[in-house]
Amino acid sequence: MRVRNLKIAIQRSGRLNEPSVELLRKCDIAFDNGLTKLRSAAYNFPIEMLFLRDDDIPQYIEDGVADIGIVGENVLAESGSKAAVIEKLGFGRCRLALATPRTFEYTNLECLNGRRVATSYPNILGRFLEANLITAEIHTISGSVEIAPGIGLADVICDLVSSGSTLFTNGLQEVETVMASEAVLISRGDLGSDLNGILERLLFRVRAVHAAGQNKYILLNTPNERLEEIRQLLPGMKSPTVMPLAQPGWSSVHSVICSINHWDTVEKLKSAGAEGILVLEIEQMIR
Ligand code: PRT
Ligand code: ZN
């Protein structure tokens, strides 16, 4: 019997659509995007993309319409779905936070007792308030939560924040983090061995792409007398590759460096005497 495709739900449009599509493309999975279609089968991998509203994805997974999906942890937590997180994806980072008008003299959570809090996340907020023994009135609204205090609908809001500029332009101050969130790959638990096999292959690629994004490939030339100092700056995956240059007394060094603050490493290498430094993107990295 032919194994059916693994079905992955991704956001149809919105903040997670582009990074989700890009992740699959970096895994070398070729497919048409969801601008005009609701579903699209990959040409070169046994997977089918379903393009959906993010809020619907956990439920579709629980119902078996999709097998896996990409959503924000906030959406999963709000849904109450039993779908399990199988991989954090490192994009779509934000936090669900409580914010008050800047004129509100906030000292601690107890200031929220008896207040009206507007949010699109009543379940997460309800659990948070209960855990902190706060009794507040939750007003569930589906969008533009940040305007609720200004129009007299609420005293406080609980909404997603990334840069903080929406809060700032609405005269609000962030006072507590309710949960941190990023995009995650989620799955129904009981996929069976065939679909699990496809998922494992996909995860292998996703992890290779993720690791690649956190690192860069660096090549440089160094006089041999500086080699030891330069080696100390380049741990590499095992250790750097060192090869003699055609010019006597010089070596070429190749290594992998962490992409966070890689300029710091480059500056140190330059000061240590490295020349002709090239820094390249890595597409996939398998440790
Ligand atoms: O149509 P659909 O239902 O699929 O999409 P949506 O409109 O519900 O979601 P969308 O596309 O806005 O967000 C999808 C996911 O992106 C969220 O569930 C989060 O996991 C993640 N994410 C990351 C964010 C933000 N950052 C974010 N800043 N989602 C929303 N925001 C909004 C926030 O609600 C507020 O209005 O951006 C504003 C705040 O941003 P700053 O930068 O001003 O702080
Ligand atoms: Zn949504």
PDB file of N, CA and C in Angstrom, residues 117-155:
ATOM      1  N   VAL A 117      -9.770  43.428  32.161  1.00  0.00           N
ATOM      2  CA  VAL A 117      -8.610  43.175  31.285  1.00  0.00           C
ATOM      3  C   VAL A 117      -9.126  42.718  29.916  1.00  0.00           C
ATOM      4  N   ALA A 118      -8.748  43.446  28.871  1.00  0.00           N
ATOM      5  CA  ALA A 118      -9.158  43.066  27.514  1.00  0.00           C
ATOM      6  C   ALA A 118      -8.077  42.204  26.879  1.00  0.00           C
ATOM      7  N   THR A 119      -8.487  41.138  26.200  1.00  0.00           N
ATOM      8  CA  THR A 119      -7.500  40.243  25.574  1.00  0.00           C
ATOM      9  C   THR A 119      -8.150  39.372  24.497  1.00  0.00           C
ATOM     10  N   SER A 120      -7.310  38.839  23.620  1.00  0.00           N
ATOM     11  CA  SER A 120      -7.768  37.803  22.683  1.00  0.00           C
ATOM     12  C   SER A 120      -7.330  36.437  23.206  1.00  0.00           C
ATOM     13  N   TYR A 121      -6.728  36.425  24.385  1.00  0.00           N
ATOM     14  CA  TYR A 121      -6.193  35.177  24.957  1.00  0.00           C
ATOM     15  C   TYR A 121      -6.811  34.894  26.323  1.00  0.00           C
ATOM     16  N   PRO A 122      -8.156  34.728  26.372  1.00  0.00           N
ATOM     17  CA  PRO A 122      -8.818  34.568  27.678  1.00  0.00           C
ATOM     18  C   PRO A 122      -8.393  33.309  28.427  1.00  0.00           C
ATOM     19  N   ASN A 123      -8.054  32.234  27.716  1.00  0.00           N
ATOM     20  CA  ASN A 123      -7.703  30.990  28.419  1.00  0.00           C
ATOM     21  C   ASN A 123      -6.348  31.097  29.098  1.00  0.00           C
ATOM     22  N   ILE A 124      -5.351  31.601  28.335  1.00  0.00           N
ATOM     23  CA  ILE A 124      -4.012  31.747  28.933  1.00  0.00           C
ATOM     24  C   ILE A 124      -4.089  32.748  30.082  1.00  0.00           C
ATOM     25  N   LEU A 125      -4.770  33.869  29.829  1.00  0.00           N
ATOM     26  CA  LEU A 125      -4.853  34.904  30.864  1.00  0.00           C
ATOM     27  C   LEU A 125      -5.582  34.386  32.102  1.00  0.00           C
ATOM     28  N   GLY A 126      -6.687  33.661  31.882  1.00  0.00           N
ATOM     29  CA  GLY A 126      -7.466  33.113  33.002  1.00  0.00           C
ATOM     30  C   GLY A 126      -6.600  32.225  33.879  1.00  0.00           C
ATOM     31  N   ARG A 127      -5.793  31.367  33.221  1.00  0.00           N
ATOM     32  CA  ARG A 127      -4.926  30.460  33.995  1.00  0.00           C
ATOM     33  C   ARG A 127      -3.857  31.249  34.765  1.00  0.00           C
ATOM     34  N   PHE A 128      -3.331  32.290  34.097  1.00  0.00           N
ATOM     35  CA  PHE A 128      -2.278  33.103  34.726  1.00  0.00           C
ATOM     36  C   PHE A 128      -2.832  33.831  35.966  1.00  0.00           C
ATOM     37  N   LEU A 129      -4.019  34.427  35.809  1.00  0.00           N
ATOM     38  CA  LEU A 129      -4.599  35.174  36.935  1.00  0.00           C
ATOM     39  C   LEU A 129      -4.917  34.217  38.086  1.00  0.00           C
ATOM     40  N   GLU A 130      -5.454  33.047  37.723  1.00  0.00           N
ATOM     41  CA  GLU A 130      -5.808  32.074  38.758  1.00  0.00           C
ATOM     42  C   GLU A 130      -4.555  31.617  39.521  1.00  0.00           C
ATOM     43  N   ALA A 131      -3.499  31.324  38.759  1.00  0.00           N
ATOM     44  CA  ALA A 131      -2.256  30.853  39.399  1.00  0.00           C
ATOM     45  C   ALA A 131      -1.682  31.921  40.337  1.00  0.00           C
ATOM     46  N   ASN A 132      -1.971  33.195  40.021  1.00  0.00           N
ATOM     47  CA  ASN A 132      -1.442  34.285  40.847  1.00  0.00           C
ATOM     48  C   ASN A 132      -2.484  34.836  41.825  1.00  0.00           C
ATOM     49  N   LEU A 133      -3.593  34.092  41.948  1.00  0.00           N
ATOM     50  CA  LEU A 133      -4.669  34.438  42.895  1.00  0.00           C
ATOM     51  C   LEU A 133      -5.212  35.858  42.687  1.00  0.00           C
ATOM     52  N   ILE A 134      -5.326  36.246  41.412  1.00  0.00           N
ATOM     53  CA  ILE A 134      -5.870  37.570  41.081  1.00  0.00           C
ATOM     54  C   ILE A 134      -7.289  37.394  40.535  1.00  0.00           C
ATOM     55  N   THR A 135      -8.200  38.226  41.010  1.00  0.00           N
ATOM     56  CA  THR A 135      -9.567  38.180  40.495  1.00  0.00           C
ATOM     57  C   THR A 135      -9.791  39.421  39.645  1.00  0.00           C
ATOM     58  N   ALA A 136      -9.871  39.207  38.337  1.00  0.00           N
ATOM     59  CA  ALA A 136     -10.107  40.338  37.420  1.00  0.00           C
ATOM     60  C   ALA A 136     -11.164  39.907  36.418  1.00  0.00           C
ATOM     61  N   GLU A 137     -11.749  40.906  35.755  1.00  0.00           N
ATOM     62  CA  GLU A 137     -12.812  40.626  34.783  1.00  0.00           C
ATOM     63  C   GLU A 137     -12.175  40.534  33.395  1.00  0.00           C
ATOM     64  N   ILE A 138     -12.287  39.394  32.730  1.00  0.00           N
ATOM     65  CA  ILE A 138     -11.654  39.252  31.416  1.00  0.00           C
ATOM     66  C   ILE A 138     -12.660  39.608  30.319  1.00  0.00           C
ATOM     67  N   HIS A 139     -12.305  40.559  29.463  1.00  0.00           N
ATOM     68  CA  HIS A 139     -13.144  40.907  28.307  1.00  0.00           C
ATOM     69  C   HIS A 139     -12.465  40.373  27.064  1.00  0.00           C
ATOM     70  N   THR A 140     -13.106  39.424  26.399  1.00  0.00           N
ATOM     71  CA  THR A 140     -12.483  38.820  25.226  1.00  0.00           C
ATOM     72  C   THR A 140     -12.835  39.629  23.981  1.00  0.00           C
ATOM     73  N   ILE A 141     -11.814  40.138  23.294  1.00  0.00           N
ATOM     74  CA  ILE A 141     -12.045  40.822  22.024  1.00  0.00           C
ATOM     75  C   ILE A 141     -11.092  40.234  20.983  1.00  0.00           C
ATOM     76  N   SER A 142     -11.506  40.286  19.725  1.00  0.00           N
ATOM     77  CA  SER A 142     -10.732  39.513  18.750  1.00  0.00           C
ATOM     78  C   SER A 142      -9.609  40.306  18.084  1.00  0.00           C
ATOM     79  N   GLY A 143      -9.631  41.618  18.171  1.00  0.00           N
ATOM     80  CA  GLY A 143      -8.542  42.369  17.533  1.00  0.00           C
ATOM     81  C   GLY A 143      -8.437  43.761  18.132  1.00  0.00           C
ATOM     82  N   SER A 144      -7.396  44.503  17.754  1.00  0.00           N
ATOM     83  CA  SER A 144      -7.169  45.873  18.230  1.00  0.00           C
ATOM     84  C   SER A 144      -7.334  46.012  19.740  1.00  0.00           C
ATOM     85  N   VAL A 145      -6.763  45.064  20.455  1.00  0.00           N
ATOM     86  CA  VAL A 145      -6.854  45.050  21.915  1.00  0.00           C
ATOM     87  C   VAL A 145      -6.248  46.322  22.509  1.00  0.00           C
ATOM     88  N   GLU A 146      -5.223  46.848  21.812  1.00  0.00           N
ATOM     89  CA  GLU A 146      -4.489  47.986  22.372  1.00  0.00           C
ATOM     90  C   GLU A 146      -5.335  49.248  22.503  1.00  0.00           C
ATOM     91  N   ILE A 147      -6.474  49.302  21.798  1.00  0.00           N
ATOM     92  CA  ILE A 147      -7.292  50.524  21.918  1.00  0.00           C
ATOM     93  C   ILE A 147      -8.324  50.427  23.057  1.00  0.00           C
ATOM     94  N   ALA A 148      -8.433  49.235  23.657  1.00  0.00           N
ATOM     95  CA  ALA A 148      -9.482  49.013  24.671  1.00  0.00           C
ATOM     96  C   ALA A 148      -9.449  50.014  25.836  1.00  0.00           C
ATOM     97  N   PRO A 149      -8.261  50.317  26.416  1.00  0.00           N
ATOM     98  CA  PRO A 149      -8.289  51.288  27.519  1.00  0.00           C
ATOM     99  C   PRO A 149      -8.728  52.680  27.043  1.00  0.00           C
ATOM    100  N   GLY A 150      -8.264  53.067  25.848  1.00  0.00           N
ATOM    101  CA  GLY A 150      -8.570  54.404  25.317  1.00  0.00           C
ATOM    102  C   GLY A 150     -10.056  54.615  25.095  1.00  0.00           C
ATOM    103  N   ILE A 151     -10.805  53.558  24.754  1.00  0.00           N
ATOM    104  CA  ILE A 151     -12.246  53.720  24.510  1.00  0.00           C
ATOM    105  C   ILE A 151     -13.079  53.323  25.733  1.00  0.00           C
ATOM    106  N   GLY A 152     -12.383  53.093  26.843  1.00  0.00           N
ATOM    107  CA  GLY A 152     -13.100  52.827  28.099  1.00  0.00           C
ATOM    108  C   GLY A 152     -13.617  51.409  28.255  1.00  0.00           C
ATOM    109  N   LEU A 153     -13.114  50.501  27.423  1.00  0.00           N
ATOM    110  CA  LEU A 153     -13.594  49.114  27.494  1.00  0.00           C
ATOM    111  C   LEU A 153     -12.884  48.320  28.585  1.00  0.00           C
ATOM    112  N   ALA A 154     -11.666  48.724  28.913  1.00  0.00           N
ATOM    113  CA  ALA A 154     -10.881  47.966  29.892  1.00  0.00           C
ATOM    114  C   ALA A 154      -9.880  48.886  30.582  1.00  0.00           C
ATOM    115  N   ASP A 155      -9.363  48.411  31.742  1.00  0.00           N
ATOM    116  CA  ASP A 155      -8.331  49.172  32.459  1.00  0.00           C
ATOM    117  C   ASP A 155      -6.941  48.721  32.053  1.00  0.00           C
TER     118      ASP A 155
END
